[in-house]
Amino acid sequence: MAINLLDMVQSQLGGAAMSQIGKLLGEDESKASAGMSAALPAILGSVMQKGSSESGAKGIMDLLSSGGHDGSMFDNLGSLLGGGSSTNSLMNTGGTLLQFFMGNKTQAVTDLLIRNTSLGKGAMGSVMRLAAPMVIGMIGKQVSKSGLNAGGLMKLLSGQKDYVKSAMPAGMGSMLGFSDMGDKVTATVGNAARATSGAATAAASEGKSMLSRLLPLALILGLCFAGYKYFTSGEN
């Protein structure tokens, strides 16, 4: 069974962390929690969409490496959410990540989340910028822990589809182009498998063709040798 990245991120947001997020937003903890629960699947869904192609997965791998997104942020999450320059830096990183994964859909996604929560525009935008580094950090942690390459990342992300689909608010999947993501991954993996199978079949066919050309030649040579032995034995 595939690991659940959403649960893994949520497990890092215990009472203390969520209380800090609420203070940052100027909201009570329950509203902050609701906002985060809505933002996380939306962000992970956009990452999955990006990583559903080989080139997209390689781009994410480069991002993880160059940005140091290895999950180490969770070792010091309280400090990052405590306000000041550390929190500002985290949110700036989040804004960059949202642009990378959602692009011009970021505002539309945020607006949809606002309609599904009791948070205002500013608070929901902040939640999105806080949530994005957490999602990417958890993905980076799994990539590092398991030594995944781009293909492994694609499998990791495609395995999240059911979890994310059930957690997304209505309309989010179609907005992100999420509904066909699994088919794209399946097609990519299937193409790779067919290419490997095709190469093996071609090699086998070539082997059979070579054998069919060699057998008659071997037969002729054998007959010639037998004839030679027959006549030379008669001379003796």
GROMACS .gro file of N, CA and C in nm, residues 53-177:
model
  375
   53SER      N    1   0.477   1.353  -1.579
   53SER     CA    2   0.556   1.329  -1.700
   53SER      C    3   0.702   1.313  -1.659
   54GLU      N    4   0.780   1.249  -1.744
   54GLU     CA    5   0.922   1.228  -1.712
   54GLU      C    6   0.996   1.360  -1.697
   55SER      N    7   0.969   1.454  -1.789
   55SER     CA    8   1.037   1.583  -1.781
   55SER      C    9   0.995   1.660  -1.657
   56GLY      N   10   0.867   1.652  -1.621
   56GLY     CA   11   0.820   1.719  -1.501
   56GLY      C   12   0.882   1.660  -1.376
   57ALA      N   13   0.891   1.527  -1.370
   57ALA     CA   14   0.950   1.460  -1.254
   57ALA      C   15   1.097   1.497  -1.240
   58LYS      N   16   1.167   1.505  -1.352
   58LYS     CA   17   1.308   1.545  -1.347
   58LYS      C   18   1.322   1.689  -1.298
   59GLY      N   19   1.227   1.775  -1.339
   59GLY     CA   20   1.228   1.913  -1.293
   59GLY      C   21   1.208   1.922  -1.143
   60ILE      N   22   1.120   1.838  -1.090
   60ILE     CA   23   1.097   1.835  -0.945
   60ILE      C   24   1.221   1.784  -0.872
   61MET      N   25   1.285   1.683  -0.928
   61MET     CA   26   1.408   1.631  -0.867
   61MET      C   27   1.514   1.740  -0.860
   62ASP      N   28   1.527   1.818  -0.965
   62ASP     CA   29   1.623   1.928  -0.966
   62ASP      C   30   1.587   2.032  -0.860
   63LEU      N   31   1.458   2.060  -0.847
   63LEU     CA   32   1.411   2.156  -0.747
   63LEU      C   33   1.442   2.107  -0.606
   64LEU      N   34   1.417   1.981  -0.580
   64LEU     CA   35   1.444   1.925  -0.448
   64LEU      C   36   1.592   1.938  -0.413
   65SER      N   37   1.675   1.908  -0.511
   65SER     CA   38   1.819   1.911  -0.488
   65SER      C   39   1.872   2.053  -0.470
   66SER      N   40   1.834   2.141  -0.561
   66SER     CA   41   1.887   2.277  -0.557
   66SER      C   42   1.832   2.357  -0.440
   67GLY      N   43   1.710   2.326  -0.396
   67GLY     CA   44   1.648   2.401  -0.288
   67GLY      C   45   1.671   2.342  -0.150
   68GLY      N   46   1.742   2.229  -0.143
   68GLY     CA   47   1.765   2.164  -0.015
   68GLY      C   48   1.639   2.116   0.053
   69HIS      N   49   1.540   2.074  -0.028
   69HIS     CA   50   1.413   2.027   0.028
   69HIS      C   51   1.425   1.879   0.063
   70ASP      N   52   1.482   1.852   0.178
   70ASP     CA   53   1.508   1.715   0.221
   70ASP      C   54   1.431   1.675   0.347
   71GLY      N   55   1.338   1.759   0.388
   71GLY     CA   56   1.258   1.729   0.506
   71GLY      C   57   1.318   1.774   0.637
   72SER      N   58   1.439   1.833   0.631
   72SER     CA   59   1.504   1.877   0.754
   72SER      C   60   1.428   1.990   0.822
   73MET      N   61   1.340   2.059   0.748
   73MET     CA   62   1.262   2.167   0.806
   73MET      C   63   1.174   2.117   0.921
   74PHE      N   64   1.136   1.990   0.916
   74PHE     CA   65   1.048   1.937   1.020
   74PHE      C   66   1.122   1.917   1.154
   75ASP      N   67   1.255   1.919   1.147
   75ASP     CA   68   1.333   1.909   1.271
   75ASP      C   69   1.332   2.040   1.349
   76ASN      N   70   1.293   2.148   1.280
   76ASN     CA   71   1.296   2.280   1.344
   76ASN      C   72   1.171   2.359   1.310
   77LEU      N   73   1.058   2.290   1.299
   77LEU     CA   74   0.936   2.353   1.252
   77LEU      C   75   0.888   2.463   1.346
   78GLY      N   76   0.901   2.440   1.476
   78GLY     CA   77   0.856   2.540   1.573
   78GLY      C   78   0.924   2.672   1.554
   79SER      N   79   1.053   2.670   1.528
   79SER     CA   80   1.129   2.793   1.505
   79SER      C   81   1.085   2.861   1.375
   80LEU      N   82   1.059   2.782   1.273
   80LEU     CA   83   1.019   2.838   1.144
   80LEU      C   84   0.882   2.904   1.151
   81LEU      N   85   0.798   2.857   1.242
   81LEU     CA   86   0.662   2.912   1.255
   81LEU      C   87   0.652   3.015   1.367
   82GLY      N   88   0.765   3.052   1.423
   82GLY     CA   89   0.763   3.143   1.538
   82GLY      C   90   0.759   3.290   1.505
   83GLY      N   91   0.753   3.322   1.375
   83GLY     CA   92   0.751   3.462   1.334
   83GLY      C   93   0.891   3.514   1.304
   84GLY      N   94   0.898   3.636   1.258
   84GLY     CA   95   1.027   3.696   1.228
   84GLY      C   96   1.084   3.654   1.095
   85SER      N   97   1.215   3.668   1.080
   85SER     CA   98   1.281   3.644   0.952
   85SER      C   99   1.271   3.499   0.906
   86SER      N  100   1.274   3.404   1.000
   86SER     CA  101   1.265   3.262   0.962
   86SER      C  102   1.130   3.233   0.897
   87THR      N  103   1.025   3.287   0.956
   87THR     CA  104   0.891   3.265   0.900
   87THR      C  105   0.876   3.337   0.766
   88ASN      N  106   0.929   3.457   0.758
   88ASN     CA  107   0.922   3.531   0.630
   88ASN      C  108   0.995   3.456   0.520
   89SER      N  109   1.111   3.399   0.554
   89SER     CA  110   1.187   3.324   0.456
   89SER      C  111   1.110   3.200   0.411
   90LEU      N  112   1.046   3.132   0.506
   90LEU     CA  113   0.967   3.013   0.474
   90LEU      C  114   0.852   3.048   0.380
   91MET      N  115   0.785   3.159   0.406
   91MET     CA  116   0.671   3.198   0.324
   91MET      C  117   0.716   3.247   0.187
   92ASN      N  118   0.832   3.310   0.179
   92ASN     CA  119   0.886   3.350   0.049
   92ASN      C  120   0.917   3.226  -0.036
   93THR      N  121   0.974   3.126   0.030
   93THR     CA  122   0.999   3.000  -0.039
   93THR      C  123   0.868   2.938  -0.087
   94GLY      N  124   0.767   2.945  -0.002
   94GLY     CA  125   0.637   2.892  -0.038
   94GLY      C  126   0.578   2.961  -0.160
   95GLY      N  127   0.593   3.093  -0.166
   95GLY     CA  128   0.543   3.167  -0.282
   95GLY      C  129   0.612   3.123  -0.410
   96THR      N  130   0.743   3.100  -0.403
   96THR     CA  131   0.818   3.054  -0.520
   96THR      C  132   0.772   2.915  -0.563
   97LEU      N  133   0.747   2.828  -0.466
   97LEU     CA  134   0.701   2.692  -0.497
   97LEU      C  135   0.561   2.693  -0.559
   98LEU      N  136   0.474   2.777  -0.508
   98LEU     CA  137   0.339   2.785  -0.566
   98LEU      C  138   0.345   2.831  -0.711
   99GLN      N  139   0.433   2.925  -0.739
   99GLN     CA  140   0.447   2.972  -0.876
   99GLN      C  141   0.499   2.861  -0.966
  100PHE      N  142   0.593   2.783  -0.914
  100PHE     CA  143   0.652   2.673  -0.992
  100PHE      C  144   0.548   2.567  -1.025
  101PHE      N  145   0.465   2.532  -0.928
  101PHE     CA  146   0.373   2.420  -0.947
  101PHE      C  147   0.236   2.462  -0.998
  102MET      N  148   0.189   2.581  -0.962
  102MET     CA  149   0.055   2.623  -1.003
  102MET      C  150   0.055   2.733  -1.107
  103GLY      N  151   0.160   2.813  -1.108
  103GLY     CA  152   0.167   2.921  -1.205
  103GLY      C  153   0.050   3.017  -1.193
  104ASN      N  154  -0.013   3.046  -1.306
  104ASN     CA  155  -0.123   3.142  -1.306
  104ASN      C  156  -0.254   3.087  -1.249
  105LYS      N  157  -0.251   2.960  -1.205
  105LYS     CA  158  -0.370   2.902  -1.140
  105LYS      C  159  -0.372   2.928  -0.989
  106THR      N  160  -0.263   2.983  -0.937
  106THR     CA  161  -0.251   2.999  -0.792
  106THR      C  162  -0.366   3.078  -0.733
  107GLN      N  163  -0.400   3.189  -0.793
  107GLN     CA  164  -0.506   3.273  -0.738
  107GLN      C  165  -0.641   3.205  -0.746
  108ALA      N  166  -0.668   3.137  -0.858
  108ALA     CA  167  -0.795   3.067  -0.872
  108ALA      C  168  -0.808   2.955  -0.769
  109VAL      N  169  -0.698   2.885  -0.745
  109VAL     CA  170  -0.699   2.778  -0.643
  109VAL      C  171  -0.725   2.839  -0.506
  110THR      N  172  -0.656   2.949  -0.477
  110THR     CA  173  -0.674   3.015  -0.347
  110THR      C  174  -0.819   3.061  -0.329
  111ASP      N  175  -0.877   3.117  -0.433
  111ASP     CA  176  -1.016   3.164  -0.426
  111ASP      C  177  -1.112   3.048  -0.399
  112LEU      N  178  -1.086   2.934  -0.463
  112LEU     CA  179  -1.172   2.817  -0.441
  112LEU      C  180  -1.161   2.770  -0.296
  113LEU      N  181  -1.039   2.772  -0.242
  113LEU     CA  182  -1.019   2.729  -0.104
  113LEU      C  183  -1.086   2.826  -0.006
  114ILE      N  184  -1.084   2.953  -0.039
  114ILE     CA  185  -1.152   3.053   0.045
  114ILE      C  186  -1.300   3.022   0.054
  115ARG      N  187  -1.359   2.983  -0.060
  115ARG     CA  188  -1.502   2.952  -0.063
  115ARG      C  189  -1.535   2.826   0.017
  116ASN      N  190  -1.434   2.741   0.040
  116ASN     CA  191  -1.456   2.616   0.111
  116ASN      C  192  -1.410   2.620   0.257
  117THR      N  193  -1.361   2.736   0.300
  117THR     CA  194  -1.318   2.752   0.439
  117THR      C  195  -1.375   2.884   0.492
  118SER      N  196  -1.347   2.910   0.617
  118SER     CA  197  -1.393   3.036   0.676
  118SER      C  198  -1.280   3.139   0.682
  119LEU      N  199  -1.173   3.113   0.610
  119LEU     CA  200  -1.059   3.205   0.610
  119LEU      C  201  -1.074   3.312   0.503
  120GLY      N  202  -1.019   3.429   0.531
  120GLY     CA  203  -1.020   3.538   0.434
  120GLY      C  204  -0.907   3.522   0.332
  121LYS      N  205  -0.903   3.611   0.237
  121LYS     CA  206  -0.806   3.602   0.128
  121LYS      C  207  -0.663   3.606   0.177
  122GLY      N  208  -0.632   3.702   0.265
  122GLY     CA  209  -0.496   3.714   0.315
  122GLY      C  210  -0.453   3.592   0.395
  123ALA      N  211  -0.541   3.544   0.482
  123ALA     CA  212  -0.509   3.429   0.566
  123ALA      C  213  -0.491   3.302   0.482
  124MET      N  214  -0.579   3.283   0.383
  124MET     CA  215  -0.567   3.164   0.300
  124MET      C  216  -0.441   3.168   0.216
  125GLY      N  217  -0.406   3.286   0.168
  125GLY     CA  218  -0.282   3.301   0.092
  125GLY      C  219  -0.161   3.266   0.178
  126SER      N  220  -0.164   3.306   0.303
  126SER     CA  221  -0.054   3.273   0.395
  126SER      C  222  -0.047   3.123   0.421
  127VAL      N  223  -0.163   3.062   0.439
  127VAL     CA  224  -0.166   2.917   0.460
  127VAL      C  225  -0.104   2.845   0.340
  128MET      N  226  -0.137   2.889   0.221
  128MET     CA  227  -0.081   2.827   0.100
  128MET      C  228   0.071   2.839   0.098
  129ARG      N  229   0.123   2.956   0.134
  129ARG     CA  230   0.268   2.976   0.132
  129ARG      C  231   0.338   2.898   0.243
  130LEU      N  232   0.268   2.872   0.352
  130LEU     CA  233   0.325   2.789   0.459
  130LEU      C  234   0.317   2.640   0.423
  131ALA      N  235   0.208   2.601   0.360
  131ALA     CA  236   0.186   2.459   0.329
  131ALA      C  237   0.278   2.408   0.219
  132ALA      N  238   0.307   2.492   0.120
  132ALA     CA  239   0.386   2.446   0.005
  132ALA      C  240   0.523   2.390   0.044
  133PRO      N  241   0.602   2.460   0.128
  133PRO     CA  242   0.732   2.403   0.167
  133PRO      C  243   0.718   2.274   0.247
  134MET      N  244   0.608   2.260   0.320
  134MET     CA  245   0.587   2.137   0.398
  134MET      C  246   0.563   2.018   0.305
  135VAL      N  247   0.481   2.038   0.204
  135VAL     CA  248   0.453   1.930   0.108
  135VAL      C  249   0.582   1.891   0.035
  136ILE      N  250   0.654   1.990  -0.015
  136ILE     CA  251   0.776   1.962  -0.090
  136ILE      C  252   0.883   1.903   0.002
  137GLY      N  253   0.888   1.952   0.126
  137GLY     CA  254   0.984   1.897   0.221
  137GLY      C  255   0.959   1.751   0.250
  138MET      N  256   0.831   1.713   0.264
  138MET     CA  257   0.799   1.573   0.290
  138MET      C  258   0.830   1.486   0.170
  139ILE      N  259   0.802   1.536   0.049
  139ILE     CA  260   0.837   1.461  -0.072
  139ILE      C  261   0.988   1.443  -0.079
  140GLY      N  262   1.062   1.552  -0.054
  140GLY     CA  263   1.207   1.544  -0.057
  140GLY      C  264   1.262   1.446   0.045
  141LYS      N  265   1.199   1.440   0.160
  141LYS     CA  266   1.241   1.347   0.264
  141LYS      C  267   1.226   1.203   0.216
  142GLN      N  268   1.114   1.172   0.150
  142GLN     CA  269   1.092   1.036   0.101
  142GLN      C  270   1.187   1.002  -0.013
  143VAL      N  271   1.213   1.100  -0.100
  143VAL     CA  272   1.307   1.079  -0.211
  143VAL      C  273   1.446   1.047  -0.156
  144SER      N  274   1.488   1.125  -0.057
  144SER     CA  275   1.620   1.103   0.004
  144SER      C  276   1.626   0.972   0.080
  145LYS      N  277   1.524   0.945   0.156
  145LYS     CA  278   1.520   0.824   0.240
  145LYS      C  279   1.524   0.697   0.156
  146SER      N  280   1.451   0.696   0.046
  146SER     CA  281   1.439   0.576  -0.037
  146SER      C  282   1.533   0.576  -0.157
  147GLY      N  283   1.610   0.684  -0.175
  147GLY     CA  284   1.702   0.691  -0.288
  147GLY      C  285   1.631   0.687  -0.423
  148LEU      N  286   1.520   0.760  -0.434
  148LEU     CA  287   1.440   0.755  -0.555
  148LEU      C  288   1.503   0.835  -0.669
  149ASN      N  289   1.483   0.787  -0.791
  149ASN     CA  290   1.514   0.866  -0.910
  149ASN      C  291   1.385   0.926  -0.963
  150ALA      N  292   1.389   0.986  -1.082
  150ALA     CA  293   1.269   1.050  -1.136
  150ALA      C  294   1.155   0.951  -1.154
  151GLY      N  295   1.188   0.829  -1.200
  151GLY     CA  296   1.084   0.728  -1.216
  151GLY      C  297   1.022   0.687  -1.084
  152GLY      N  298   1.106   0.676  -0.981
  152GLY     CA  299   1.055   0.643  -0.848
  152GLY      C  300   0.968   0.752  -0.793
  153LEU      N  301   1.005   0.877  -0.821
  153LEU     CA  302   0.923   0.991  -0.778
  153LEU      C  303   0.787   0.987  -0.844
  154MET      N  304   0.783   0.954  -0.973
  154MET     CA  305   0.656   0.945  -1.043
  154MET      C  306   0.565   0.841  -0.979
  155LYS      N  307   0.622   0.728  -0.942
  155LYS     CA  308   0.542   0.623  -0.877
  155LYS      C  309   0.494   0.668  -0.740
  156LEU      N  310   0.583   0.735  -0.665
  156LEU     CA  311   0.545   0.786  -0.533
  156LEU      C  312   0.427   0.881  -0.545
  157LEU      N  313   0.434   0.973  -0.639
  157LEU     CA  314   0.328   1.073  -0.655
  157LEU      C  315   0.199   1.010  -0.707
  158SER      N  316   0.209   0.921  -0.803
  158SER     CA  317   0.087   0.860  -0.858
  158SER      C  318   0.015   0.777  -0.751
  159GLY      N  319   0.092   0.726  -0.654
  159GLY     CA  320   0.031   0.648  -0.547
  159GLY      C  321  -0.051   0.731  -0.449
  160GLN      N  322  -0.042   0.864  -0.462
  160GLN     CA  323  -0.117   0.953  -0.372
  160GLN      C  324  -0.255   0.988  -0.425
  161LYS      N  325  -0.289   0.942  -0.545
  161LYS     CA  326  -0.409   0.991  -0.612
  161LYS      C  327  -0.536   0.973  -0.529
  162ASP      N  328  -0.557   0.855  -0.475
  162ASP     CA  329  -0.680   0.831  -0.401
  162ASP      C  330  -0.687   0.916  -0.274
  163TYR      N  331  -0.573   0.931  -0.206
  163TYR     CA  332  -0.570   1.011  -0.084
  163TYR      C  333  -0.603   1.157  -0.114
  164VAL      N  334  -0.541   1.208  -0.219
  164VAL     CA  335  -0.561   1.349  -0.253
  164VAL      C  336  -0.701   1.373  -0.307
  165LYS      N  337  -0.748   1.281  -0.389
  165LYS     CA  338  -0.881   1.296  -0.449
  165LYS      C  339  -0.989   1.304  -0.343
  166SER      N  340  -0.975   1.222  -0.238
  166SER     CA  341  -1.077   1.221  -0.134
  166SER      C  342  -1.069   1.344  -0.044
  167ALA      N  343  -0.954   1.410  -0.040
  167ALA     CA  344  -0.936   1.526   0.047
  167ALA      C  345  -0.960   1.659  -0.022
  168MET      N  346  -0.963   1.659  -0.154
  168MET     CA  347  -0.981   1.784  -0.228
  168MET      C  348  -1.125   1.834  -0.221
  169PRO      N  349  -1.142   1.967  -0.214
  169PRO     CA  350  -1.277   2.021  -0.224
  169PRO      C  351  -1.332   2.005  -0.366
  170ALA      N  352  -1.461   2.008  -0.379
  170ALA     CA  353  -1.524   1.991  -0.511
  170ALA      C  354  -1.473   2.096  -0.608
  171GLY      N  355  -1.442   2.053  -0.729
  171GLY     CA  356  -1.398   2.144  -0.833
  171GLY      C  357  -1.248   2.161  -0.841
  172MET      N  358  -1.175   2.121  -0.737
  172MET     CA  359  -1.031   2.141  -0.736
  172MET      C  360  -0.960   2.051  -0.836
  173GLY      N  361  -1.005   1.925  -0.846
  173GLY     CA  362  -0.941   1.831  -0.936
  173GLY      C  363  -0.943   1.876  -1.080
  174SER      N  364  -1.057   1.921  -1.126
  174SER     CA  365  -1.068   1.966  -1.265
  174SER      C  366  -0.989   2.094  -1.288
  175MET      N  367  -0.983   2.180  -1.187
  175MET     CA  368  -0.907   2.305  -1.200
  175MET      C  369  -0.759   2.277  -1.220
  176LEU      N  370  -0.709   2.174  -1.150
  176LEU     CA  371  -0.567   2.140  -1.159
  176LEU      C  372  -0.537   2.043  -1.272
  177GLY      N  373  -0.639   1.997  -1.344
  177GLY     CA  374  -0.617   1.895  -1.446
  177GLY      C  375  -0.579   1.763  -1.383
   0.00000   0.00000   0.00000
